[in-house]
Coordinates of C-alpha atoms in Angstrom, one line a residue:
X25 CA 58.7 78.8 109.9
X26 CA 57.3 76.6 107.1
X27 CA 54.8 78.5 104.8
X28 CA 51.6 77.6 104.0
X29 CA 51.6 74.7 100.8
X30 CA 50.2 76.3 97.9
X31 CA 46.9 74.4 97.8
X32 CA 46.1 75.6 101.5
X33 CA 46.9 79.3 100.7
X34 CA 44.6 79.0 97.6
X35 CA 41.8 77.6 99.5
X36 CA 42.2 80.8 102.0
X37 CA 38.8 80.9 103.2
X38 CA 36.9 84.5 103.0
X39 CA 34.6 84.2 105.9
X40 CA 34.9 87.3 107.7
X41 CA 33.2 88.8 110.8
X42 CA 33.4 92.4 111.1
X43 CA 33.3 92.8 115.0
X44 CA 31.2 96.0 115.0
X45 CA 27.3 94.2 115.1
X46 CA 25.4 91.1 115.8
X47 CA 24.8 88.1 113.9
X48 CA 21.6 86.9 112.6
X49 CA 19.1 85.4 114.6
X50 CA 16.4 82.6 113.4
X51 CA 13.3 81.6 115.2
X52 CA 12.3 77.8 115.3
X53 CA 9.0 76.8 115.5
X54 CA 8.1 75.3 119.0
X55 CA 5.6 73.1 120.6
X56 CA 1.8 74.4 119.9
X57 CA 2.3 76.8 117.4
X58 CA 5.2 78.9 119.7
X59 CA 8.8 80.2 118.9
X60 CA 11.1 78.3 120.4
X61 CA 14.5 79.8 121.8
X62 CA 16.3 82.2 118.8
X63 CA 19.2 80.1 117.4
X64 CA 22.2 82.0 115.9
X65 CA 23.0 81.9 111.9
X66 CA 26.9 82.9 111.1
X67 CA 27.5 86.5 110.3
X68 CA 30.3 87.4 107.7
X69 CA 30.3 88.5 103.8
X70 CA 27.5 85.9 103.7
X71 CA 26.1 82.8 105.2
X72 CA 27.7 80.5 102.0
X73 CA 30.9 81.9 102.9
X74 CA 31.4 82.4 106.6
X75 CA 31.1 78.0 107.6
X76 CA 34.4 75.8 106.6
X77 CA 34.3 72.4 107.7
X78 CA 31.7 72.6 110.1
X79 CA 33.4 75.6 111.4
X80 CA 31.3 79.2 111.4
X81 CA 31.9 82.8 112.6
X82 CA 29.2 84.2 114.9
X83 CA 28.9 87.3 117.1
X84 CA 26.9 89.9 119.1
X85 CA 24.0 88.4 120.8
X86 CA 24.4 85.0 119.0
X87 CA 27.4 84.1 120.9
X88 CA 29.1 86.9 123.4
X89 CA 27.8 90.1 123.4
X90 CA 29.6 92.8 120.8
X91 CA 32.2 94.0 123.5
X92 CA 33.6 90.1 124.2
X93 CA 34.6 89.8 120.4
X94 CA 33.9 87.6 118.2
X95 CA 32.7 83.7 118.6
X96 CA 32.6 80.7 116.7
X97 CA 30.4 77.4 116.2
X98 CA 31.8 74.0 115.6
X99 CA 29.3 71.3 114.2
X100 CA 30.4 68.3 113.9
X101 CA 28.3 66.3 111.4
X102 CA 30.3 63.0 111.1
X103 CA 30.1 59.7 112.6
X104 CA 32.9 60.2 115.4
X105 CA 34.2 62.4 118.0
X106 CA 36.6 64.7 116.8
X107 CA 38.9 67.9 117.7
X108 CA 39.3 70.6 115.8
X109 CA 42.3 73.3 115.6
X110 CA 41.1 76.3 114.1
X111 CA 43.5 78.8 112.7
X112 CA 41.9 82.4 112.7
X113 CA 43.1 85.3 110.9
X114 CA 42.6 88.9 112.9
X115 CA 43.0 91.9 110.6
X116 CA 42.9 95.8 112.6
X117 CA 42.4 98.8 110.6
X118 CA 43.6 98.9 107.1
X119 CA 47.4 97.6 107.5
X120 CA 48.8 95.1 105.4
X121 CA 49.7 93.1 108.9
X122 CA 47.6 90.4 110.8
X123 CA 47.6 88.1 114.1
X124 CA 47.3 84.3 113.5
X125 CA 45.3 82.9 116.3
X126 CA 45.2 79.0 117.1
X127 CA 42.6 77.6 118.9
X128 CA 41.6 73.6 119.4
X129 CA 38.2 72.8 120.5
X130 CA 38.7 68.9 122.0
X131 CA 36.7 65.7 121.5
X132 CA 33.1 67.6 120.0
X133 CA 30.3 64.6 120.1
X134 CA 28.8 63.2 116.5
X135 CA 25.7 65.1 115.5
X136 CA 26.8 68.0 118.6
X137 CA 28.0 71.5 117.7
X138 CA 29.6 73.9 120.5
X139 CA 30.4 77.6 121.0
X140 CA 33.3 79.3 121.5
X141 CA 35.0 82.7 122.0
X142 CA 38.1 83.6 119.7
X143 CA 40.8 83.7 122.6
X144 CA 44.3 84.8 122.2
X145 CA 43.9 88.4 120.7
X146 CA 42.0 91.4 120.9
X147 CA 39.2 91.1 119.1
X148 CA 36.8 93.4 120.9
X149 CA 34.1 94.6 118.5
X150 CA 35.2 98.6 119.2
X151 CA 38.5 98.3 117.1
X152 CA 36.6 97.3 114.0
X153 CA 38.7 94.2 113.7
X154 CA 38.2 91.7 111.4
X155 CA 38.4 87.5 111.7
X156 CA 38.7 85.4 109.9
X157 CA 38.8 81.3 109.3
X158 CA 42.2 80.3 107.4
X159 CA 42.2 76.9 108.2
X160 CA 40.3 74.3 110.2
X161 CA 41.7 70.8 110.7
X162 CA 40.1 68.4 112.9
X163 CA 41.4 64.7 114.2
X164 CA 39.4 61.9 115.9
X165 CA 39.5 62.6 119.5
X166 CA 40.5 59.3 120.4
X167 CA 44.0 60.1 118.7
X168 CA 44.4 63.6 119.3
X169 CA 47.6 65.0 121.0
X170 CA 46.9 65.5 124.4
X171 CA 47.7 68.7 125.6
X172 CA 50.6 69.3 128.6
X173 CA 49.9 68.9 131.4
X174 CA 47.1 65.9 130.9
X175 CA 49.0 62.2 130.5
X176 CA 47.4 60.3 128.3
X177 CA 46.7 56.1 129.2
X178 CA 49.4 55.2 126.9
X179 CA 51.8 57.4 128.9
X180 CA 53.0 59.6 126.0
X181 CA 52.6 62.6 124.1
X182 CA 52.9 63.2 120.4
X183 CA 53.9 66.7 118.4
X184 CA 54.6 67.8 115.4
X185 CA 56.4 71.2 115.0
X186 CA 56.0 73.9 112.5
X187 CA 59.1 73.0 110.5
X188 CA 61.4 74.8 108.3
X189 CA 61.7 74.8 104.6
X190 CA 64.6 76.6 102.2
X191 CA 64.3 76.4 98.2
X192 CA 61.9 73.7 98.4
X193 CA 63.1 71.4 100.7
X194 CA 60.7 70.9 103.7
X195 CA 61.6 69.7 107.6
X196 CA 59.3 68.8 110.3
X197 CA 59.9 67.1 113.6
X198 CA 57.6 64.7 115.4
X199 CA 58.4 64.9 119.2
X200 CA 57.3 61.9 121.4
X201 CA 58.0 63.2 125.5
X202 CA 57.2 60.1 128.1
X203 CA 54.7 61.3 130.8
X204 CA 54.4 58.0 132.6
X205 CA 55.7 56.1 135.2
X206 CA 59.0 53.1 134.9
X207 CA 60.4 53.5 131.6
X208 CA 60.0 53.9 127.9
X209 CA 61.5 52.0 124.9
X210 CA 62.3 53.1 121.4
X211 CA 64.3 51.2 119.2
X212 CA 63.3 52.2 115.3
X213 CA 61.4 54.5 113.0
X214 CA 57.8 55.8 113.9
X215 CA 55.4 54.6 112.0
X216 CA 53.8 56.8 109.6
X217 CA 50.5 56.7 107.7
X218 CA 49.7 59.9 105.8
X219 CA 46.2 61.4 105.5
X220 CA 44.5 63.8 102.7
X221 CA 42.1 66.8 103.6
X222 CA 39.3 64.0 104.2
X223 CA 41.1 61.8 106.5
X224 CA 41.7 59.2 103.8
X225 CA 45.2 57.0 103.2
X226 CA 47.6 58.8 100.9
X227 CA 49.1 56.3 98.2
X228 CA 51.9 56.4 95.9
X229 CA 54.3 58.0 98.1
X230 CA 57.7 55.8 99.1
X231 CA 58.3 56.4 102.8
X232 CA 62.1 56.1 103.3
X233 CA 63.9 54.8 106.3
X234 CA 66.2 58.0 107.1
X235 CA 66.5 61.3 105.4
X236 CA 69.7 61.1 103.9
X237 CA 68.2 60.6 100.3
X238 CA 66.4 63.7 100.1
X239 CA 69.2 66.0 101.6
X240 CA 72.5 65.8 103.6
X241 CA 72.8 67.0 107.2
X242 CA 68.9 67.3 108.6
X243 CA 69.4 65.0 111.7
X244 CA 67.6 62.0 110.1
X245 CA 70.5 59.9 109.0
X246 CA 71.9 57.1 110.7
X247 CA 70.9 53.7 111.9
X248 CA 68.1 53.3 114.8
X249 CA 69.6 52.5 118.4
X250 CA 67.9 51.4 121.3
X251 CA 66.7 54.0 123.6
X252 CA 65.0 54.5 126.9
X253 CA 63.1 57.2 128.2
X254 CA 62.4 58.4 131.4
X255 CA 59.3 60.3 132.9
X256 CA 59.7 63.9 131.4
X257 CA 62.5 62.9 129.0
X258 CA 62.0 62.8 125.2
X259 CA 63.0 61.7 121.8
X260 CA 62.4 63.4 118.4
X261 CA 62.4 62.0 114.6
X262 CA 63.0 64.1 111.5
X263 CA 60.2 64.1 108.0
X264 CA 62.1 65.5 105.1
X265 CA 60.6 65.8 101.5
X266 CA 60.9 68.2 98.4
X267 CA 58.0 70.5 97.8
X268 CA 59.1 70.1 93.6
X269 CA 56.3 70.2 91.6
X270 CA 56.6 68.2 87.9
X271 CA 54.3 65.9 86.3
X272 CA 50.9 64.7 87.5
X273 CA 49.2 65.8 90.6
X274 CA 50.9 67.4 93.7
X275 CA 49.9 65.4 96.9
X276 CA 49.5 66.9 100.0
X277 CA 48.7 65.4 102.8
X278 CA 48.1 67.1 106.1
X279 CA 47.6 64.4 108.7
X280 CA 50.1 61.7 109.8
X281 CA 49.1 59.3 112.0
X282 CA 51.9 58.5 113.8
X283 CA 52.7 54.7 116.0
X284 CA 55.9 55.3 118.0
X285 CA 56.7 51.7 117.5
X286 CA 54.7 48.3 117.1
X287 CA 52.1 47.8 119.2
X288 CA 51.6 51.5 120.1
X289 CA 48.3 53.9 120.0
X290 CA 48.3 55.9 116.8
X291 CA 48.2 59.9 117.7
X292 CA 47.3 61.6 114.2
X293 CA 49.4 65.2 114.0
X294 CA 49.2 67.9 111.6
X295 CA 52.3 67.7 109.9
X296 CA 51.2 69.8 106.8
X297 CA 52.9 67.8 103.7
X298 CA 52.9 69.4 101.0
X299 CA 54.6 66.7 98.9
X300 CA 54.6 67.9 95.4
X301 CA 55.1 65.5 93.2
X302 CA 58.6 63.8 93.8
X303 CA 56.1 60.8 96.0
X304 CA 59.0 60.5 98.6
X305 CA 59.6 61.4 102.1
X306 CA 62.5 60.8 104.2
X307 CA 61.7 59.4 108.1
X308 CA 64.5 59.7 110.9
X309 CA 64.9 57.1 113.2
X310 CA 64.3 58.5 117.0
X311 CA 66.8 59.9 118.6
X312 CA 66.6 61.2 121.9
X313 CA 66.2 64.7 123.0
X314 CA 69.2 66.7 125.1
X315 CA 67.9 67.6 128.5
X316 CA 66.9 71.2 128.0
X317 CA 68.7 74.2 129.7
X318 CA 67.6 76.7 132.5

């Protein structure tokens, strides 16, 4: 697995909930003088520290009650639908181990904030477990991946792995699997514009046709050739870069969008490129997948 890039594991948010109480609970002033319905303030170390990216811890009888575990608010304050893939961080007891636990919340409305229950572990509020928020990315909703089992219109679906990396050298795949009827054509590189923490174009970094210039033997070298998929069959490309860090400003860059080929719907992944300062990355051409195994 690919580690966290430096500038993510610095930014390691300390909003914590300790899963043994409630949250806070504010009153808003209703119609004719009155209290309207309590609304929830996050819980953690303190309010200032317990939100990230519109992202905040809650619990007890703010969100589920103190045996559920603990829940979370996404606000989304911007001017498009987006989804957001929260990362959570649950600690037990004193031990120097902890669970990660992903979680997306899909296509939350401008101006509309939801609730939702941290899934995927035990985080029941009678083990004294802590959460917390390590990272939060969030995509427009209109380019999300869609998850299996839901074909989007354009008939496929686009991944990004967790990737590798060994002495500085860093390896991701983007995965492209056809979910739609007839047949699919690739014949290329996917086309890739890269993203900073704000969603904004990257600049200054050469993208590179093929990955042989950054290092030997990583399954992005070679010419394109024409391919076609079938329903259920897919195709793969390989990012390659050097994490080495020198003069001026490391760049990293955590979303891609990604256009399988002219003409197609962007998807944006989460690619995490951590880019250092070398301004290169190496792009396979597609290459399609071996039918998988029993």
């Amino acid at each position: 697995m690919r580690p966290a890039p430096t500038a993510l594991a610095a930014g390691f948010l300390a909003a914590t909930v300790l899963l043994t109480g409630c949250g806070t609970r504010t009153a808003a002033s209703g119609p004719a003088g009155g209290s309207a319905a309590p609304s929830c303030a996050p819980t953690a170390a303190g309010q200032a520290d317990s939100e990230h990216d519109g992202v905040s811890l809650i619990s007890g009888e703010c969100g589920p009650s103190p045996a559920t575990g603990a829940a979370f608010r996404v606000s989304n304050t911007g001017a498009q639908a987006l989804t957001y893939t929260i990362t959570f961080s649950v600690q037990r007891g004193s031990g120097p181990s902890a669970d990660t636990v992903r979680q997306t919340v899909a296509s939350v409305g401008p101006g509309q904030s939801v609730t939702r229950t941290v899934e995927g572990a035990d985080t029941a509020s009678g083990t004294g477990a802590q959460v917390r928020i390590s990272k939060v990315r969030a995509v427009p909703a209109a380019e999300a991946p869609e998850p299996a089992g839901a074909c989007p219109p354009s008939g496929i679906r686009v991944t990004a792995d967790d990737g590798d990396a060994a002495m500085g050298l860093r390896v991701v795949g983007i995965r492209l699997t056809y979910c739609g009827t007839g047949r699919y054509q690739l014949d290329g590189y996917p086309g890739l514009q890269l993203l900073d923490e704000g969603r904004k174009p990257v600049t200054g970094v050469e993208i590179l046709h093929g990955t042989a210039d950054i290092s030997t033997g990583l399954g992005g070298d070679g010419p394109p050739a024409p391919l076609t998929l079938a329903p259920g069959e897919s195709a793969s490309a390989t990012l390659a870069w050097r994490n080495t860090t020198g003069f001026g400003d490391a760049v990293n860059a955590p979303y891609a969008r990604v256009t399988a080929k002219p003409g197609a719907a962007a998807v944006t992944v989460v690619p995490e490129l951590d880019l250092g300062t070398t301004g290169r990355l190496g792009v396979g051409a597609w290459r399609k997948d071996r039918p998988r195994t029993p």
